[in-house]
Tab-separated table of C-alpha atoms in Angstrom:
chain	number	residue	atom	x	y	z
A	1	MET	CA	0.000	0.000	0.000
A	2	LYS	CA	1.549	3.281	-1.124
A	3	PRO	CA	0.811	5.932	1.502
A	4	ARG	CA	-0.608	9.352	0.700
A	5	TYR	CA	0.731	12.295	2.703
A	6	SER	CA	-0.854	15.604	3.645
A	7	PHE	CA	-0.412	18.303	6.262
A	8	GLY	CA	-2.851	18.895	9.108
A	9	GLY	CA	-2.222	22.544	9.869
A	10	ASP	CA	1.343	23.324	10.879
A	11	GLU	CA	1.636	20.694	13.642
A	12	HIS	CA	0.520	17.432	12.018
A	13	VAL	CA	1.368	15.109	9.153
A	14	PHE	CA	-1.454	12.829	8.028
A	15	VAL	CA	-0.634	9.535	6.299
A	16	GLU	CA	-3.378	7.533	4.569
A	17	PHE	CA	-2.948	3.946	3.376
A	18	GLY	CA	-6.401	3.451	1.901
A	19	GLU	CA	-9.946	4.764	1.886
A	20	GLU	CA	-11.462	1.580	3.272
A	21	MET	CA	-10.741	-0.309	6.468
A	22	SER	CA	-8.674	-3.465	6.072
A	23	LEU	CA	-6.254	-5.380	8.228
A	24	GLU	CA	-3.595	-4.760	5.571
A	25	GLY	CA	-4.123	-1.017	5.929
A	26	PHE	CA	-3.931	-1.231	9.690
A	27	PHE	CA	-0.704	-3.247	9.623
A	28	ALA	CA	0.844	-0.765	7.179
A	29	SER	CA	-0.110	2.023	9.557
A	30	MET	CA	1.330	0.181	12.563
A	31	SER	CA	4.583	-0.611	10.727
A	32	LEU	CA	5.173	3.055	9.930
A	33	THR	CA	4.099	4.023	13.455
A	34	ASN	CA	6.727	1.720	14.919
A	35	ALA	CA	9.374	2.962	12.491
A	36	ILE	CA	8.698	6.589	13.439
A	37	ARG	CA	8.726	5.754	17.142
A	38	ASP	CA	11.969	3.777	16.920
A	39	SER	CA	13.738	6.414	14.836
A	40	ARG	CA	13.123	9.075	17.505
A	41	ILE	CA	12.666	11.895	15.011
A	42	ARG	CA	13.316	15.153	16.804
A	43	GLY	CA	10.204	17.211	17.423
A	44	VAL	CA	7.688	14.338	17.332
A	45	THR	CA	5.330	14.639	20.305
A	46	GLU	CA	2.637	12.078	19.487
A	47	ILE	CA	1.886	9.293	16.995
A	48	CYS	CA	-1.713	8.164	16.534
A	49	PRO	CA	-2.471	5.132	14.297
A	50	ALA	CA	-6.115	4.670	13.334
A	51	ASN	CA	-7.656	2.063	11.034
A	52	ALA	CA	-5.750	2.613	7.765
A	53	THR	CA	-4.317	6.030	8.628
A	54	LEU	CA	-1.689	7.646	10.806
A	55	LEU	CA	-1.411	11.089	12.376
A	56	VAL	CA	1.951	12.433	13.565
A	57	LYS	CA	2.023	15.502	15.806
A	58	TYR	CA	5.237	17.485	16.018
A	59	ASP	CA	6.607	20.766	17.337
A	60	PRO	CA	7.139	23.156	14.379
A	61	ASP	CA	9.568	25.183	16.513
A	62	VAL	CA	11.846	22.132	16.572
A	63	ILE	CA	11.390	20.798	13.025
A	64	SER	CA	9.812	22.359	9.944
A	65	PRO	CA	6.767	20.758	8.283
A	66	ALA	CA	8.760	19.931	5.135
A	67	ASP	CA	11.566	18.310	7.123
A	68	MET	CA	9.050	16.365	9.202
A	69	MET	CA	7.387	14.939	6.112
A	70	GLY	CA	10.773	14.161	4.571
A	71	GLU	CA	11.878	12.246	7.662
A	72	ILE	CA	8.716	10.123	7.603
A	73	ARG	CA	8.990	9.423	3.877
A	74	GLN	CA	12.520	8.100	4.368
A	75	LEU	CA	11.115	5.451	6.720
A	76	GLU	CA	8.650	4.088	4.152
A	77	THR	CA	10.879	1.425	2.604
A	78	ALA	CA	11.911	-0.109	5.918
A	79	ALA	CA	8.307	-0.081	7.121
A	80	GLU	CA	7.083	-1.788	3.937
A	81	LYS	CA	9.530	-4.675	4.493
A	82	THR	CA	8.287	-5.327	8.021
A	83	GLU	CA	6.666	-8.744	8.487
A	84	PRO	CA	2.910	-8.459	9.229
A	85	VAL	CA	3.283	-9.987	12.684
A	86	LEU	CA	2.035	-8.407	15.876
A	87	ARG	CA	2.678	-9.375	19.474
A	88	THR	CA	-0.507	-8.331	21.217
A	89	ARG	CA	-3.283	-9.264	23.662
A	90	ILE	CA	-6.481	-11.232	23.275
A	91	ILE	CA	-9.136	-10.152	25.761
A	92	GLU	CA	-12.418	-11.770	26.726
A	93	MET	CA	-15.189	-9.213	27.219
A	94	PRO	CA	-18.510	-10.312	28.783
A	95	VAL	CA	-21.587	-8.874	27.054
A	96	TYR	CA	-25.193	-8.938	28.219
A	97	TYR	CA	-26.975	-8.898	24.866
A	98	ASN	CA	-30.543	-7.621	24.528
A	99	ASP	CA	-30.290	-6.019	27.960
A	100	PRO	CA	-33.041	-3.825	29.477
A	101	TRP	CA	-31.014	-0.573	29.544
A	102	THR	CA	-30.130	-0.321	25.859
A	103	HIS	CA	-33.635	-1.587	25.073
A	104	GLU	CA	-35.220	1.237	27.075
A	105	THR	CA	-32.922	3.736	25.384
A	106	LEU	CA	-33.490	2.536	21.835
A	107	MET	CA	-37.259	2.598	22.352
A	108	ARG	CA	-37.014	6.318	23.223
A	109	PHE	CA	-35.382	7.064	19.875
A	110	ARG	CA	-37.293	4.926	17.348
A	111	ASP	CA	-38.169	8.039	15.357
A	112	ARG	CA	-34.462	8.300	14.459
A	113	HIS	CA	-34.154	4.702	13.278
A	114	GLN	CA	-34.564	3.009	9.885
A	115	ALA	CA	-36.965	0.438	11.364
A	116	PRO	CA	-39.134	2.075	14.050
A	117	ASP	CA	-41.123	-1.115	14.613
A	118	ALA	CA	-38.062	-3.298	15.314
A	119	THR	CA	-35.304	-3.258	17.918
A	120	ASP	CA	-31.710	-2.610	16.889
A	121	LEU	CA	-30.895	-6.322	17.162
A	122	GLU	CA	-33.971	-7.350	15.163
A	123	TYR	CA	-33.169	-4.841	12.429
A	124	SER	CA	-29.492	-5.825	12.300
A	125	ALA	CA	-30.313	-9.525	12.171
A	126	LYS	CA	-32.804	-9.041	9.348
A	127	ILE	CA	-30.651	-6.937	7.033
A	128	SER	CA	-27.659	-9.199	7.721
A	129	GLY	CA	-29.582	-12.256	6.549
A	130	TYR	CA	-29.975	-14.078	9.869
A	131	ASP	CA	-33.148	-15.965	10.748
A	132	ASP	CA	-33.419	-14.522	14.246
A	133	VAL	CA	-31.703	-12.420	16.892
A	134	SER	CA	-30.144	-15.445	18.560
A	135	SER	CA	-28.331	-16.426	15.353
A	136	PHE	CA	-27.146	-12.864	14.855
A	137	ILE	CA	-25.767	-12.686	18.402
A	138	GLY	CA	-23.998	-15.980	17.752
A	139	ALA	CA	-22.307	-14.458	14.703
A	140	HIS	CA	-21.380	-11.281	16.575
A	141	ALA	CA	-19.816	-13.191	19.485
A	142	GLY	CA	-18.543	-16.104	17.422
A	143	SER	CA	-15.374	-14.517	16.053
A	144	PRO	CA	-12.706	-12.191	17.488
A	145	TRP	CA	-12.598	-8.459	16.792
A	146	PHE	CA	-9.477	-6.432	16.060
A	147	VAL	CA	-9.113	-3.021	17.740
A	148	SER	CA	-7.980	-0.789	14.890
A	149	ALA	CA	-8.333	2.600	16.604
A	150	VAL	CA	-9.132	4.170	19.967
A	151	GLY	CA	-10.736	7.573	20.199
A	152	PHE	CA	-13.729	9.769	19.325
A	153	VAL	CA	-14.379	9.889	23.069
A	154	ALA	CA	-11.798	8.802	25.635
A	155	GLY	CA	-11.131	5.072	25.495
A	156	LEU	CA	-13.709	4.106	22.852
A	157	PRO	CA	-12.404	1.239	20.684
A	158	PHE	CA	-13.253	0.848	17.008
A	159	MET	CA	-13.250	-2.879	16.236
A	160	TYR	CA	-13.024	-4.773	12.956
A	161	GLN	CA	-14.501	-8.278	12.741
A	162	MET	CA	-11.920	-10.978	12.015
A	163	VAL	CA	-13.776	-13.022	9.407
A	164	GLU	CA	-13.780	-13.169	5.621
A	165	ARG	CA	-15.199	-9.946	4.215
A	166	PRO	CA	-18.464	-11.486	2.912
A	167	LEU	CA	-19.200	-12.683	6.457
A	168	GLN	CA	-18.503	-9.387	8.206
A	169	ILE	CA	-21.418	-7.734	9.960
A	170	ASP	CA	-22.253	-4.499	8.165
A	171	VAL	CA	-25.191	-2.432	9.399
A	172	PRO	CA	-25.753	1.320	9.033
A	173	LYS	CA	-25.900	3.790	11.875
A	174	TYR	CA	-29.145	5.441	12.961
A	175	LEU	CA	-30.655	7.905	10.486
A	176	ARG	CA	-30.141	10.612	13.126
A	177	PRO	CA	-27.978	10.260	16.238
A	178	ARG	CA	-29.556	9.506	19.590
A	179	LEU	CA	-29.222	11.989	22.428
A	180	ASP	CA	-28.383	9.187	24.850
A	181	THR	CA	-26.445	5.923	24.937
A	182	PRO	CA	-25.839	3.921	28.133
A	183	ARG	CA	-22.246	3.699	29.321
A	184	LEU	CA	-20.504	0.495	28.178
A	185	THR	CA	-22.975	-0.158	25.355
A	186	VAL	CA	-21.675	-2.584	22.734
A	187	GLY	CA	-22.659	-1.069	19.403
A	188	HIS	CA	-22.109	-1.322	15.675
A	189	GLY	CA	-22.104	1.075	12.730
A	190	GLY	CA	-20.994	0.284	9.187
A	191	CYS	CA	-18.162	-2.248	9.410
A	192	PHE	CA	-17.110	-1.185	12.916
A	193	GLY	CA	-18.039	-2.470	16.323
A	194	CYS	CA	-17.444	-0.309	19.375
A	195	VAL	CA	-17.894	-0.044	23.129
A	196	TYR	CA	-19.173	3.295	24.418
A	197	SER	CA	-16.756	4.152	27.212
A	198	VAL	CA	-19.004	6.871	28.644
A	199	ARG	CA	-22.677	7.785	28.514
A	200	GLY	CA	-23.593	10.209	25.748
A	201	ALA	CA	-25.011	10.768	22.306
A	202	GLY	CA	-24.457	8.146	19.629
A	203	GLY	CA	-25.631	6.678	16.368
A	204	TYR	CA	-24.438	3.070	16.384
A	205	GLN	CA	-26.909	0.194	16.624
A	206	MET	CA	-27.055	-1.010	20.256
A	207	PHE	CA	-26.640	-4.753	20.860
A	208	GLY	CA	-25.987	-5.014	24.596
A	209	VAL	CA	-23.812	-3.833	27.493
A	210	THR	CA	-20.626	-5.044	29.107
A	211	PRO	CA	-20.070	-4.916	32.873
A	212	MET	CA	-16.346	-4.316	32.248
A	213	PRO	CA	-15.285	-0.642	32.452
A	214	ILE	CA	-12.777	0.417	29.806
A	215	TYR	CA	-12.081	3.981	30.953
A	216	ASP	CA	-11.224	5.183	34.461
A	217	PRO	CA	-9.917	8.780	34.623
A	218	ARG	CA	-9.172	8.362	38.336
A	219	GLN	CA	-7.247	5.141	37.713
A	220	GLU	CA	-8.770	3.454	40.749
A	221	LEU	CA	-9.760	0.147	39.147
A	222	ASN	CA	-7.108	-2.498	39.694
A	223	TYR	CA	-6.640	-3.233	35.980
A	224	LEU	CA	-6.605	0.468	34.979
A	225	ARG	CA	-4.120	1.816	37.506
A	226	ASP	CA	-1.254	1.983	35.014
A	227	PHE	CA	-3.287	3.852	32.395
A	228	MET	CA	-6.824	5.205	32.425
A	229	ILE	CA	-7.681	3.760	28.979
A	230	PHE	CA	-7.924	-0.014	28.654
A	231	PHE	CA	-7.772	-0.659	24.905
A	232	LYS	CA	-4.983	0.112	22.464
A	233	PRO	CA	-4.720	-0.439	18.691
A	234	GLY	CA	-3.819	-4.030	17.929
A	235	ASP	CA	-5.768	-5.600	20.795
A	236	ILE	CA	-7.979	-8.559	19.907
A	237	VAL	CA	-11.371	-8.850	21.610
A	238	LYS	CA	-13.538	-11.950	22.012
A	239	PHE	CA	-17.074	-11.247	23.213
A	240	LYS	CA	-18.607	-13.676	25.716
A	241	PRO	CA	-22.428	-13.666	25.925
A	242	VAL	CA	-23.629	-13.627	29.535
A	243	GLY	CA	-27.028	-13.572	31.216
A	244	ARG	CA	-28.369	-11.195	33.834
A	245	GLU	CA	-27.037	-13.222	36.762
A	246	GLU	CA	-23.453	-13.290	35.499
A	247	TYR	CA	-23.679	-9.651	34.470
A	248	ASP	CA	-24.797	-8.600	37.966
A	249	ASP	CA	-22.107	-10.755	39.569
A	250	THR	CA	-19.419	-9.114	37.421
A	251	VAL	CA	-20.735	-5.644	38.287
A	252	ARG	CA	-20.442	-6.525	41.985
A	253	ARG	CA	-16.863	-7.690	41.447
A	254	VAL	CA	-16.028	-4.487	39.582
A	255	ASP	CA	-17.539	-2.413	42.416
A	256	ALA	CA	-15.474	-4.392	44.939
A	257	ASN	CA	-12.402	-3.842	42.732
A	258	ASN	CA	-11.594	-7.533	42.455
A	259	PHE	CA	-12.535	-8.108	38.810
A	260	GLU	CA	-9.709	-9.049	36.462
A	261	PRO	CA	-10.343	-9.286	32.688
A	262	LEU	CA	-9.263	-12.535	31.054
A	263	ILE	CA	-6.196	-11.552	28.998
A	264	ARG	CA	-3.607	-13.651	27.181
A	265	GLN	CA	-0.535	-12.640	25.192
A	266	VAL	CA	-0.636	-13.825	21.572
A	267	THR	CA	1.293	-13.469	18.335
A	268	PHE	CA	-0.943	-12.585	15.398
A	269	ASN	CA	0.329	-13.223	11.886
A	270	LEU	CA	-1.709	-11.515	9.183
A	271	GLU	CA	-0.551	-13.909	6.441
A	272	ASP	CA	-1.569	-16.946	8.508
A	273	PHE	CA	-4.958	-15.361	9.130
A	274	HIS	CA	-5.613	-14.805	5.434
A	275	LYS	CA	-4.632	-18.397	4.626
A	276	ALA	CA	-7.054	-19.888	7.169
A	277	PRO	CA	-9.205	-17.359	9.082
A	278	THR	CA	-11.313	-19.931	10.910
A	279	ALA	CA	-8.331	-22.003	12.047
A	280	CYS	CA	-6.495	-18.845	13.143
A	281	ASN	CA	-9.476	-17.670	15.192
A	282	GLN	CA	-9.853	-21.088	16.788
A	283	ALA	CA	-6.175	-21.038	17.749
A	284	LEU	CA	-6.579	-17.589	19.308
A	285	GLU	CA	-9.573	-18.731	21.330
A	286	GLY	CA	-7.648	-21.817	22.380
A	287	ILE	CA	-4.879	-19.612	23.755
A	288	LEU	CA	-7.451	-17.454	25.529
A	289	HIS	CA	-8.813	-20.477	27.366
A	290	ASP	CA	-5.487	-22.370	27.569
A	291	ARG	CA	-6.596	-25.169	25.277
């Protein structure tokens, strides 16, 4: 993928690897991100990879915009030769699908939805070709998701489903955004899944909620003491459907500060995934549960 460069004002260089989301685009972005980080270009203050793009912030009093872009361009060749292998985490996230809180919220905003007479799950299942909501939930939770960007609001992950493209869930956002979305809603818009880290407006279809906080500005939760934001680009997420009882139990454990997410270290090879997506996903889940 040949990157396209542009300036973002006088403090940013924007690098684009494609106009559509793909794992290839993300890996190209991560390779150049790592090359820029390792080269320690003077003046760089922040590097932000996202989906198939990359934003580099720099201090123009230290390095000129032209020199900054020239430094990054010189790293292209080395980045292109990098093997598409990532040492990362796979994380199990419990999800209470079809929960009462997102249901109450979505019913308040049916006038903004494509299908006012259906719930978000019913609509998504129908346009995705599934016979019922249960089958759709099975597809949503049945494969891992790749965190390709974190942002929009603090800690919100954008996630890309790790299946062959024809099998990827693809549902549009609401016709008009809602004025409310419960905190920790698991949603979907276009090709992206997400988890709403805070309560607020939103337009993604709402599928359920997770009891697992992903953003803690006070850094009081045991698993968020090192950094207030849980997810980072490159993480792999496996959703685990849970019922009300397990959801409530997890909430109690979170409140008591003794909940620990299930996390395993894994090596993800993009070429191996493309050769056999199902086998690769099964291997990842096996590592997650030590099989």
